[in-house]
């Protein structure tokens, strides 16, 4: 039977490929083709996109099928004209731009315009047809077509994941990549197309079933249909073959069994193997296809995430946006996700994580009048344990991803479950068991969804996003044809095309009371290099997040004091840019050189814009410096007045630098000394001892080192910029060769060179911490650079700052889950502690960390904290991270969580000084601790003051927040600044549970 089955399947495959699919379109007449290649302007070999009006009026030349076009990133416009005799019904054109067999979405694409500039649809590798409207043909007796195709030569080679210069228009070559392959007016043979769909569905179903009655029945009927077909006259015999298949396609699935909620979708990365500008066009082409398909097939439901992509569409393609809006009103074109972009969630700071939802949901509400309730993050590289609370406070009910199916070590045990965050908030979560966000609804995929579903038996509902992503054109009529046939088909999961919300409502109703609970982060066991790759993204993001904090705080203070207007538009624009760059291939550093080159310039511009908001606000607050000229105001936006750091708007001119001295030693090393620490460096410039005089305790273990730079080879097995594989640790070179070691004032400076690179470290003592500035001129390739600090602390677990709190991870590798977390993300600090004593490493720009435990001379174990400074992957950007970088870290001996946090805020928020009068803080926070994360004016422009704070220790606390301005009332609100039902206040006092986030709105 096996041989028989294989023979029939092989016969079907060949018939489909060579006879049936090609017979769907019968050529009626060739189109006349002319072309205009957008010429280069200035730098690079190719021109940038131009508006339709410019292209329409350009000088076109005749072009034959077969003619090459398109150097990488170039745009060519094809003018297609033709004449269709009136007797042709179901008329379509087929335009093949020279599509390759590579994945759709990662190669040539086109957009078809009418002569009046209106959009017809997109052109994609598996969606290469254009409808011909024949409504006017009857009157004229013939139909004239004239189209303009904007063709984009996006390079295929990037999906080879090997180093290439094609990732930037400035370095690419002028060689054409594509050749126009077909441009014909055709008749669409509907019966052949339906036969192809019948056979594809039955073939897929038959292959997915065991060798049972149903699969044999399907096999024999398929063979009979093939026997009935005349391959020399497919059009003439298709109907006969379909009649034979009708019976098996009518057999119903019956009740029970797996139900697939198929959601039309296209995962379009906001930048990745193409620049941001190309994403705008990718979105438009896919949306054009979706709108065209919705107009002609009322079964399609399509979900589109990312307010940013909607905003691009609205700005650049208003006519298309208007058509989309009509379908939104009918509930078929569904905004989903509620975020500004599908951001990374490991690296994004607390307030920015909140703003992804605030700005995203506000956009959907303002422009479309809808509020998405499901978080849609299919592809981001792991999910922070802070998310359940953040998304719930943003008014979201459900969470979706499928990325965790990429884990290389531990298969995740559930597909539908309650996900519990650091504060205990739970969100109903689903991972589509189809294991892709680009499904085609094939029999294979549907069977995989059913078989793979880990909650089967107890639950029956699963979601499957279908459609070609990344510019592949989205869902197709072929996919809808498969969905129709599998809606109720014996042996197949039942497919319903519906909204994500419809899925979640059904899944929750069925399973909410029994679904398992997963507590803590959804760590992705791959892509660990993204905490470090493209260091300038990490630096730019961190600086902008903190400048935004300062800009909002000081602008709010100045506005409430009546000194300045609040810069709503400038702040919103800066936020939008920063949020866009948190997209899951930009901030993680996994895009082509072009994207990161532009992002570096953008970050620099935004930093300048924010300084231009902060400085005038501080000048206004400090006044004219009147008086005797000696008063000094210090501004620091750190939220911990109680802890000795200048607080919110407080005037506390004390520097947190203290009196210390540095002097050389006889062995060529140096010592640093203050009232609190005595630090000794040996002749190699490595710290060998830190004496904590307050605790009379040596911080380093015997033989230990701090500030030690370690270099590893870094050759991941798969994806260069994404992955740091465990084997990188098998080889290590400590950087101990010294070019120069000297005392400079109260600091010690060490210079080294290694490979083609140089590094200078500057070590100085501050109140409560030892600061290490590391400047690297980095010219390595495929290496990772780590900063190591050994601590004489015996710790089973380490704490790492995350959004609005911290996560605890083991330092041991007892289980495969622990072992897989060999590189993890921390925000501004990581901390190891034993009873009564801890050591933290705080940072100003880095995220990647590893904490390990080691046998200690004399017994016990010690802990080693390492921060990842730099990598040098060669794909997608062959020159990743080449050049100068500056890092700042602080070792905090004797640290508790509050000390680690204080150092983290201190390194990231500069102290700003100017002469003037003392400024009263806008709000005073007493009790706690509770840290203030944002002070701003309300998004709605009412002038109300919004203060967001959280409990940072994982403790229960009471806190009093007192405004220093007139208020009419105070409300506890959600992230969108809407009044919350639950209000835990006792008068002016707030009770906070561990890691709780509270947003207060002071009405004025
Ligand atoms: Zn993606």
Coordinates of N, CA, C and O in Angstrom, one line a residue, residues 385-393 418-427 518 993:
X385 N 8.8 39.2 32.4 CA 7.9 38.9 33.5 C 7.1 40.1 34.0 O 6.2 40.0 34.8
X386 N 7.5 41.3 33.5 CA 6.8 42.5 33.9 C 5.5 42.7 33.0 O 4.6 43.5 33.4
X387 N 5.5 42.0 31.9 CA 4.4 42.3 31.0 C 3.0 42.0 31.4 O 2.1 42.8 31.1
X388 N 2.7 40.9 32.1 CA 1.3 40.7 32.5 C 0.7 41.9 33.2 O -0.5 42.3 32.9
X389 N 1.4 42.5 34.1 CA 0.8 43.7 34.8 C 0.7 44.9 33.9 O -0.3 45.5 33.9
X390 N 1.8 45.1 33.1 CA 1.7 46.2 32.2 C 0.6 46.1 31.2 O -0.2 47.1 31.0
X391 N 0.4 45.0 30.6 CA -0.6 44.8 29.6 C -2.0 44.9 30.2 O -2.9 45.5 29.6
X392 N -2.1 44.4 31.4 CA -3.4 44.4 32.1 C -3.8 45.9 32.4 O -4.9 46.3 32.2
X393 N -2.8 46.6 32.9 CA -3.1 48.0 33.2 C -3.3 48.9 31.9 O -3.8 50.0 32.0
X418 N -2.5 30.5 31.7 CA -2.4 31.8 32.4 C -1.0 32.1 32.6 O -0.2 31.3 33.2
X419 N -0.6 33.3 32.2 CA 0.8 33.7 32.4 C 0.8 34.7 33.6 O 0.1 35.7 33.5
X420 N 1.6 34.4 34.6 CA 1.7 35.2 35.8 C 3.0 36.0 35.8 O 4.1 35.4 35.7
X421 N 2.9 37.3 36.1 CA 4.0 38.2 36.1 C 4.6 38.3 37.5 O 4.2 37.7 38.4
X422 N 5.7 39.2 37.6 CA 6.4 39.4 38.9 C 5.5 39.9 40.0 O 5.7 39.6 41.1
X423 N 4.4 40.6 39.7 CA 3.5 41.1 40.7 C 2.4 40.1 41.0 O 1.5 40.4 41.9
X424 N 2.3 39.0 40.2 CA 1.1 38.1 40.4 C 0.0 38.3 39.5 O -1.0 37.5 39.4
X425 N 0.0 39.4 38.7 CA -1.1 39.6 37.7 C -1.0 38.4 36.6 O 0.1 38.0 36.2
X426 N -2.2 37.9 36.3 CA -2.2 36.8 35.3 C -3.0 37.3 34.0 O -4.0 38.0 34.1
X427 N -2.4 36.8 32.9 CA -3.1 37.2 31.6 C -3.3 35.9 30.8 O -2.4 35.0 30.8
X518 N 1.8 29.6 34.2 CA 3.2 29.7 34.1 C 3.6 31.0 34.8 O 3.2 32.0 34.4
X993 N 1.2 46.5 46.8 CA 1.6 45.2 47.0 C 2.9 45.0 46.2 O 3.3 45.9 45.5

